[in-house]
Coordinates of C-alpha atoms in Angstrom, one line a residue:
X23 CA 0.0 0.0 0.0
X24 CA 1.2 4.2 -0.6
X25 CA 0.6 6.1 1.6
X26 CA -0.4 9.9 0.2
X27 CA 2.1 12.2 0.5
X28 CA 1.6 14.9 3.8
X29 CA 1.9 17.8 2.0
X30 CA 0.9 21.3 2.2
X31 CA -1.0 22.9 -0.5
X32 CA 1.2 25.1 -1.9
X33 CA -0.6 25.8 -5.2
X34 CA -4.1 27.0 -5.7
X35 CA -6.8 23.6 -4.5
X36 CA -9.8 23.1 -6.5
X37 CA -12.9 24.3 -4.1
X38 CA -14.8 21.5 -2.1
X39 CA -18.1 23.2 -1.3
X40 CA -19.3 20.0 -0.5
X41 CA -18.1 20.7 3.5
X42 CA -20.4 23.9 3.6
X43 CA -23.2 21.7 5.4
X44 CA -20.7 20.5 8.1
X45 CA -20.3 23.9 9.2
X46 CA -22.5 24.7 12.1
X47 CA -25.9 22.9 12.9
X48 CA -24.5 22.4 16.4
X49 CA -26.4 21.1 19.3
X50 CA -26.6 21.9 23.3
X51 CA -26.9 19.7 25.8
X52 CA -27.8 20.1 29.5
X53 CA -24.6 20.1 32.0
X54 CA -25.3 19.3 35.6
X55 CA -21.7 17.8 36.6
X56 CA -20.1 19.1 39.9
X57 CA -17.5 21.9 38.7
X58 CA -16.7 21.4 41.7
X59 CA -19.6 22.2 43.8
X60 CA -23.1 20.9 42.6
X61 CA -24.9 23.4 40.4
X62 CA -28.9 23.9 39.0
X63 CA -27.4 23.0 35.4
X64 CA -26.5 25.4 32.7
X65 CA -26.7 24.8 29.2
X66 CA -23.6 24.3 26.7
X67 CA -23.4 24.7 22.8
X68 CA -21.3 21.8 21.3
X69 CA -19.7 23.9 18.4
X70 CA -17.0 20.4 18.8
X71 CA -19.4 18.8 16.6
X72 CA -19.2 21.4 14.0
X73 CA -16.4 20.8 11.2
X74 CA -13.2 23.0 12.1
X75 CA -15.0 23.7 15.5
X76 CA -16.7 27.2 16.6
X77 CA -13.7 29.6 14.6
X78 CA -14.9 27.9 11.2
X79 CA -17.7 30.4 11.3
X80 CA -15.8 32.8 11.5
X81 CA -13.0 31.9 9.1
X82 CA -15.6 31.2 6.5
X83 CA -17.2 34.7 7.0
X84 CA -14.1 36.6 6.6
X85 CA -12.8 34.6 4.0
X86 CA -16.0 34.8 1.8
X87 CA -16.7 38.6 2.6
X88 CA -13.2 39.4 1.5
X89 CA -14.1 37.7 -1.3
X90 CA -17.4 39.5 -2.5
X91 CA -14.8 42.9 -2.2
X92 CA -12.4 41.2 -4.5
X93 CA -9.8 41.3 -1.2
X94 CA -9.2 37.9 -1.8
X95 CA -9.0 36.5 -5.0
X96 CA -9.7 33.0 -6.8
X97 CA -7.6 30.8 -5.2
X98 CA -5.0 33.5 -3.6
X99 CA -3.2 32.1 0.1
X100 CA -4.6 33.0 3.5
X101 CA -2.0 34.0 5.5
X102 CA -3.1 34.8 9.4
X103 CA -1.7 34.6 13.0
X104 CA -3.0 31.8 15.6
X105 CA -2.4 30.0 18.8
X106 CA -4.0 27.2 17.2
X107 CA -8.2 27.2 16.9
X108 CA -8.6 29.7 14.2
X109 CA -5.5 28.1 12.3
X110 CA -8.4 24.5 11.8
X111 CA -10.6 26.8 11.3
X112 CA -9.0 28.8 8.4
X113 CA -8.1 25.3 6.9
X114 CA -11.6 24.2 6.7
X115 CA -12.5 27.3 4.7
X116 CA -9.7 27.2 2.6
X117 CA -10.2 23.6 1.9
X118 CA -14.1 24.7 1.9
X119 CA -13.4 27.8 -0.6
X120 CA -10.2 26.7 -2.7
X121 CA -7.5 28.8 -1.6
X122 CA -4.3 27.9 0.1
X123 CA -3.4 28.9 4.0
X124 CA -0.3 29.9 6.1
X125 CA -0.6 30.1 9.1
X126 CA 1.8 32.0 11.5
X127 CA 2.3 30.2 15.0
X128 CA 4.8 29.8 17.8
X129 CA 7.2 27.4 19.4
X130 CA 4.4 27.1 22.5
X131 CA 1.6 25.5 19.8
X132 CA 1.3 21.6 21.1
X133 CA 3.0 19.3 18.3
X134 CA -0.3 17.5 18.3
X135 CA -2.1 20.7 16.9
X136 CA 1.1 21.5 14.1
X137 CA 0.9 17.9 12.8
X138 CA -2.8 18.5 12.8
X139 CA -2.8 21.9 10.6
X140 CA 0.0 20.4 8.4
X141 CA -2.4 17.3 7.9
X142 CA -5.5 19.5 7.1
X143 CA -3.1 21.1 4.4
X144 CA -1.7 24.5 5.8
X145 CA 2.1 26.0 5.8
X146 CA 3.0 26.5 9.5
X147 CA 5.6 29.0 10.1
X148 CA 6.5 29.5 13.7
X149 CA 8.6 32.5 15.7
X150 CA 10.5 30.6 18.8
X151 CA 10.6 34.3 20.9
X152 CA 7.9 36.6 22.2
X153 CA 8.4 40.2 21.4
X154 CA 9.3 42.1 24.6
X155 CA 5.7 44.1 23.9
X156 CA 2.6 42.3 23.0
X157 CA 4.1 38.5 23.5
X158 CA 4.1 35.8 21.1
X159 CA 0.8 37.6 19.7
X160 CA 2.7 40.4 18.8
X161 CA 5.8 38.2 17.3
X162 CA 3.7 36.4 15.3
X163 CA 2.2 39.6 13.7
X164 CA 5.9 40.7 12.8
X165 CA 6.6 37.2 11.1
X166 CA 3.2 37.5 9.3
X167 CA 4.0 40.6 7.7
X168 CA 7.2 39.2 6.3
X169 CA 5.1 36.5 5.0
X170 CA 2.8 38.8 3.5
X171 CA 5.6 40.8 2.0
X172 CA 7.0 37.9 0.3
X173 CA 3.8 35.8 -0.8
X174 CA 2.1 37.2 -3.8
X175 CA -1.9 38.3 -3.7
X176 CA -2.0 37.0 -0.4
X177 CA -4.8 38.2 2.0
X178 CA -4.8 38.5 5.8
X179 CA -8.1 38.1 7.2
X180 CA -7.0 39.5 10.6
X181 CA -9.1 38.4 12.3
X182 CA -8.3 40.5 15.9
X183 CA -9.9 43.5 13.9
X184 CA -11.9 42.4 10.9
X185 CA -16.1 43.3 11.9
X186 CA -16.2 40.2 9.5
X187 CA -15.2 37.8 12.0
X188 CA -18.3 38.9 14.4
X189 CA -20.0 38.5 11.2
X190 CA -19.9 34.9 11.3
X191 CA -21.6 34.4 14.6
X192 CA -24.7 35.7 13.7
X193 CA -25.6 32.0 12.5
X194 CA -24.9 30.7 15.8
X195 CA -27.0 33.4 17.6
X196 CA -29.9 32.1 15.6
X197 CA -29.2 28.3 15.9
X198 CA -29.2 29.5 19.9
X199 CA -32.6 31.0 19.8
X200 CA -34.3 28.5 18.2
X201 CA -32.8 26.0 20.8
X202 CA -33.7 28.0 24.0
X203 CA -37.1 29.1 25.0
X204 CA -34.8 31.6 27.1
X205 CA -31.7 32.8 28.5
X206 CA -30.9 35.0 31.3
X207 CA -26.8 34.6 31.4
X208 CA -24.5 34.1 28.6
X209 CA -20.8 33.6 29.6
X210 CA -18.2 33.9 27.1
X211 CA -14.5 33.2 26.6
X212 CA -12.9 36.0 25.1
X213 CA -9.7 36.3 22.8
X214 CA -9.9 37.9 19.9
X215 CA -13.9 39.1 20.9
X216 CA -15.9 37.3 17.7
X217 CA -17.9 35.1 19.3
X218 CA -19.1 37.5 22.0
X219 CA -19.3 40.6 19.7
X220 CA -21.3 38.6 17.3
X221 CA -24.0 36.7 19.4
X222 CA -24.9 39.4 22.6
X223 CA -26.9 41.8 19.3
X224 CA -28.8 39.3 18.5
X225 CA -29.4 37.7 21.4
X226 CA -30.3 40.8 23.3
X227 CA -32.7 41.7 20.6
X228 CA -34.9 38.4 21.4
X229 CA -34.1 38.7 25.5
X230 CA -33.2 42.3 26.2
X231 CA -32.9 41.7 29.9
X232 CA -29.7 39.1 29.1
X233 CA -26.6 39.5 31.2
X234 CA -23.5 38.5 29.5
X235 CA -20.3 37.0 31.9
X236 CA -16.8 37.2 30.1
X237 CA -14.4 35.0 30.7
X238 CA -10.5 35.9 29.9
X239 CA -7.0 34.0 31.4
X240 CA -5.0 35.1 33.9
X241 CA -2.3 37.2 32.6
X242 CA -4.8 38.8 29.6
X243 CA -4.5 42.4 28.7
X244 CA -8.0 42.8 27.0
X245 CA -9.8 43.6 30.3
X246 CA -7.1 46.0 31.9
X247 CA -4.9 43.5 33.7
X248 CA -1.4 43.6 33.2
X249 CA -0.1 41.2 30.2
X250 CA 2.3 38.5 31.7
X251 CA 3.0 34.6 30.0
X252 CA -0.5 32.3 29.9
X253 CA -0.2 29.0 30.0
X254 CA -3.7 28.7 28.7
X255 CA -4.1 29.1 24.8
X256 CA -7.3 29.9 23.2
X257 CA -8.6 32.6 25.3
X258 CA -6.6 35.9 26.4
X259 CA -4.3 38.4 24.5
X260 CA -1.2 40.1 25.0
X261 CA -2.5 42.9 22.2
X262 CA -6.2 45.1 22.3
X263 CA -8.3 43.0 19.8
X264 CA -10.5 45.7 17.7
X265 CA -13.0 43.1 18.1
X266 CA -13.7 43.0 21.8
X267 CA -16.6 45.1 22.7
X268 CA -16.1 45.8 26.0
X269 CA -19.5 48.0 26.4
X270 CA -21.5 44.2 26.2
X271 CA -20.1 42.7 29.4
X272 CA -22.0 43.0 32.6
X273 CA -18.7 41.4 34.8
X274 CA -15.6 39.9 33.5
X275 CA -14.3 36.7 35.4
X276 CA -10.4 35.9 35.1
X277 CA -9.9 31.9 35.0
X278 CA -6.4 30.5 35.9
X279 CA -5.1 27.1 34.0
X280 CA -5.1 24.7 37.0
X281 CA -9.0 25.7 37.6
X282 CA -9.4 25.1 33.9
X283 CA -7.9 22.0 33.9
X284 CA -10.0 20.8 36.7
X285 CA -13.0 22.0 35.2
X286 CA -12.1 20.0 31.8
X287 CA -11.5 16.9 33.5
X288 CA -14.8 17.1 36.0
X289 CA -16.7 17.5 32.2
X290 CA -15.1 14.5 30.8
X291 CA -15.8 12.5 33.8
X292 CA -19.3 13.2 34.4
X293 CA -20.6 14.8 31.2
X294 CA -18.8 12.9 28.3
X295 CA -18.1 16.0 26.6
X296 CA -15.9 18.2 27.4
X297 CA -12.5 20.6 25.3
X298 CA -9.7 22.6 26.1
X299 CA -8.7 25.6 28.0
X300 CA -12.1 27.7 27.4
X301 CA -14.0 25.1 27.4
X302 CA -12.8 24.4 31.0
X303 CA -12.9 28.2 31.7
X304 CA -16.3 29.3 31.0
X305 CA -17.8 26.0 32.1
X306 CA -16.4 26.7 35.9
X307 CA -18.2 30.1 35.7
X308 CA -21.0 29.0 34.2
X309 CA -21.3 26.7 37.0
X310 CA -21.0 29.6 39.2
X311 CA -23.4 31.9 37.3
X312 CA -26.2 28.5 37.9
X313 CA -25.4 28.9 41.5
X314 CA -25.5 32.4 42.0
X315 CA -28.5 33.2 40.2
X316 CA -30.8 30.5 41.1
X317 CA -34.0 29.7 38.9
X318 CA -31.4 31.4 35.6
X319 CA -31.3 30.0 32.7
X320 CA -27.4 30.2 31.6
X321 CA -26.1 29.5 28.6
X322 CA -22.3 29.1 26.9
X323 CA -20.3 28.0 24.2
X324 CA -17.2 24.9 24.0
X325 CA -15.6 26.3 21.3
X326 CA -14.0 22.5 20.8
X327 CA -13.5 19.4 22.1
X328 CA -10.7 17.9 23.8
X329 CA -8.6 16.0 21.1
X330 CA -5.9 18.7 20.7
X331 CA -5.5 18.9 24.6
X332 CA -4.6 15.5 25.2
X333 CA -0.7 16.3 25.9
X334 CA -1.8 19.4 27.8
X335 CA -4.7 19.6 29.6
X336 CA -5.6 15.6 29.8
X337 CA -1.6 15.1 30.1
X338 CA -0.7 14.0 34.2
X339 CA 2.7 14.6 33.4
X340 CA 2.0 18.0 31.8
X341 CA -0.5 19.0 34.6
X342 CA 2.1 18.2 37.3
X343 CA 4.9 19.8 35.7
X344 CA 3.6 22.9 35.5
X345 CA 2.1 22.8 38.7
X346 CA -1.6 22.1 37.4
X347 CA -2.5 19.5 40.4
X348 CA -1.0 21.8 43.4
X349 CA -3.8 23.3 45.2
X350 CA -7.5 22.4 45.9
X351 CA -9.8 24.1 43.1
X352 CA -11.5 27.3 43.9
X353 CA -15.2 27.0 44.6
X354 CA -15.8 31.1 43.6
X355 CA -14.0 33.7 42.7
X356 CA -11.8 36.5 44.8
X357 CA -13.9 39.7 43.7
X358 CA -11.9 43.1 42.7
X359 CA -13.7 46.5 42.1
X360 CA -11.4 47.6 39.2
X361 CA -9.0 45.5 36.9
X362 CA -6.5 48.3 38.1
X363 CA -6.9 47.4 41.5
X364 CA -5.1 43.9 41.9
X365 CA -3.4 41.3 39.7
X366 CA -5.6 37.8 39.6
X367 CA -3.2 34.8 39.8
X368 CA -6.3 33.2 39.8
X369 CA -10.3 33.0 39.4
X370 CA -10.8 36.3 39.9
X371 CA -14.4 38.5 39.5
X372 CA -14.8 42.1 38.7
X373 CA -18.3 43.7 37.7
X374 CA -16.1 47.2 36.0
X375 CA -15.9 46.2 33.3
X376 CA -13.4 48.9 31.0
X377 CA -11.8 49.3 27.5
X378 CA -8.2 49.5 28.6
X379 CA -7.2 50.9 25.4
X380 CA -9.6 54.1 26.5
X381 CA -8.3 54.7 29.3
X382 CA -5.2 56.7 30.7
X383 CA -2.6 54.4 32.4
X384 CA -5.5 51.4 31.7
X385 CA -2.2 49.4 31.9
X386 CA -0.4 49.7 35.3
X387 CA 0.8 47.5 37.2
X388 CA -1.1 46.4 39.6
X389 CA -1.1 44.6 43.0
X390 CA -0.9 40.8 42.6
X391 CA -3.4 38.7 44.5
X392 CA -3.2 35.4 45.5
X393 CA -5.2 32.5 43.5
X394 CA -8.4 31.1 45.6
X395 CA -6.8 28.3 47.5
X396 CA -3.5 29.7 48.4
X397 CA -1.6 29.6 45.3
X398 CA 0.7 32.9 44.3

C-alpha cells in the first residue's frame, strides 16, 4: 500500500463546497456535573461537533466577505496569525473555498495541533521568541507581515480586527434562539472578541434583559490586567483586539489554568463531553453563574473538544509539571472593584468592566493577588 504524501497545499486547490453543510448545525446539551460544587445546570453549545470547530464560522465569514470585495482572489493564500483554533478553522474554509493557507504560530503550539494543521493542508511557520511588547501575539504579527511581504496576492483576514469575524456568529446566535425558549446569562470566553461581539446583538434583541459574563486568562491584557506569560491558549491576548466590545459585558471573570484543567477533567468525567482551555474556563463560571442566580437560565459555548488537549490539559505529566495538580480548586471567585486594582493569579471577578485601550494608564501595574486556594 502508498501512503499519500503529507503535504501542504502550496498551489491553488480546486474548491470542495461540498463541507459547507458540516459547518454549524451544532447542538446543546444540559450540563449538571459538579465543577466542583453541585450546580442547577446550565446549558452548553457543542460547536465540537461542527467541522473545524466554533472559529470555522468565523474563518468562513471573513474569507467569503473578502471575497465578494475582490480582497481575496480566486484561489490566492490566506496567511493569518494563531495560537491554534482559528488556524483549523482557516483550513476548513480554505479547503471549503479553494485557496491555500499559512498560518503563523509559535514554538508554544502543542505538536499535536502543528501535525494536525500540516495534515488539514496548511504551511505552519513559527517564531521561537515573544516580542518584549505584546508576546508571542505580537511576534507572530511581525513574522506575518514578512510572510505577506514575500507571498504574492495574499490576503490577511486579521481576524483581531476584521467586523467580519463577528460577522460569522450571527448563525450561531440564531441556531441558539431556536434551541432555548430563554436565556438569562450568557458567559463567554474571550480572545480575539468574535464570538461575543457577534452573538450578545442578537441575542439581546430576542431577551433584552440578558446579562453576559466574560471570561478571559490570567495574565490577559483585553480587560485592563497587566499582560504577563499564559499557560492557557485559546482565550486571552497580550494585544487590544479591535473586536472586543467591551460596552457588552455586565462582569468579566479571570480563569487560571489549574482551575481550567480541573474543570475540563470534571466535564469528561461526568458529562462525556468536554474541550480545552475555554472550554474548562467558562464551564467553571457558568457553574458559578447557575449557582449564584438561582432559577437562571445560563447558557455558553465549547468552542472544541478535547482532542488537541490530550498532551496538555488531559496530560498527568503536563499538569504536574507545570504545577496544574497543586492546590484544591477554587469554589468562587476572589472579587476586585477595578482590573486596576489587583493582579488575579487566579479565578478572579470584577463587575467594571473597561476598554483598557480608552483609558489613561489602563495598563499599570497592579497589585498581585493570590489564587483562591493559596496559590501565588
Amino acid at each position: 500500500m502508498t501512503l499519500a504524501p503529507l503535504v501542504h497545499r502550496s498551489h491553488t486547490a480546486a474548491a470542495n463546497p461540498d463541507l459547507l453543510p458540516l459547518l454549524g448545525r451544532t447542538p446543546v446539551t444540559r450540563i449538571g456535573t459538579a465543577l466542583p460544587h453541585p450546580h442547577p445546570g446550565f446549558w452548553a453549545k457543542l460547536e465540537c461537533l461542527s467541522a473545524g470547530g466554533m472559529k470555522a464560522r468565523a474563518a468562513m465569514s471573513m474569507l467569503t466577505a473578502a471575497r465578494r470585495r475582490g480582497e481575496l482572489r480566486p484561489g490566492a493564500p490566506v496567511v493569518e496569525s494563531t495560537s491554534g483554533t482559528m488556524g483549523i478553522g482557516l483550513a476548513f474554509a480554505g479547503q471549503a473555498l479553494g485557496h491555500p493557507v499559512v498560518l503563523v504560530g509559535d514554538t508554544e503550539l502543542e505538536p499535536s495541533m502543528r501535525q494536525l494543521l500540516r495534515t488539514y493542508g496548511a504551511r505552519l511557520e513559527l517564531v521561537d521568541r515573544p516580542a518584549a511588547q505584546g508576546g508571542w501575539q505580537a511576534a507572530r504579527i511581525a513574522r506575518l507581515r514578512e510572510v505577506l511581504a514575500r507571498t504574492k496576492g495574499a490576503y490577511w483576514p486579521d481576524q483581531y480586527n476584521n467586523p467580519d469575524n463577528p460577522a460569522g456568529y450571527r448563525s450561531m446566535a440564531a441556531e441558539l434562539i431556536g434551541q432555548l425558549d430563554h436565556v438569562d446569562v450568557l458567559v463567554c470566553s474571550v480572545g480575539t472578541g468574535g464570538h461575543s461581539a457577534g452573538l450578545v446583538g442578537p441575542l439581546r434583541s430576542r431577551w433584552p434583559r440578558l446579562k453576559v459574563i466574560g471570561v478571559d486568562s490570567v495574565g490577559s491584557a483585553i480587560f485592563g490586567q497587566p499582560a504577563r506569560s499564559r499557560l492557557m491558549r485559546g482565550l486571552g491576548s497580550s494585544i487590544h483586539p479591535g473586536n472586543v466590545r467591551h460596552g457588552v459585558f455586565d462582569e468579566v471573570h479571570w480563569v487560571g489554568a489549574a482551575e481550567a484543567v480541573d474543570a475540563c477533567r470534571r466535564l469528561a468525567r461526568g458529562s462525556f463531553v468536554s474541550g480545552g482551555w475555554s472550554t474548562g474556563a467558562v464551564a467553571l463560571v457558568s457553574a458559578w453563574a447557575a449557582r449564584a442566580e438561582p432559577g437562571a437560565v445560563v447558557a455558553t459555548v465549547f468552542p472544541d473538544g478535547p482532542h488537541r488537549y490530550l498532551g496538555t490539559v488531559y496530560d498527568d505529566d503536563f499538569c504536574h509539571a507545570h504545577g496544574l495538580t497543586a492546590t484544591a480548586p477554587a469554589t468562587r471567585p476572589l472579587e476586585i472593584p477595578h482590573p486596576r486594582a489587583a493582579e488575579a493569579l487566579g479565578w478572579t471577578r470584577c463587575r467594571t468592566v473597561v476598554d483598557p485601550a480608552a483609558v489613561p494608564g489602563g495598563e499599570a501595574r497592579a497589585p498581585r493577588v493570590p489564587a483562591p486556594g493559596g496559590a501565588v
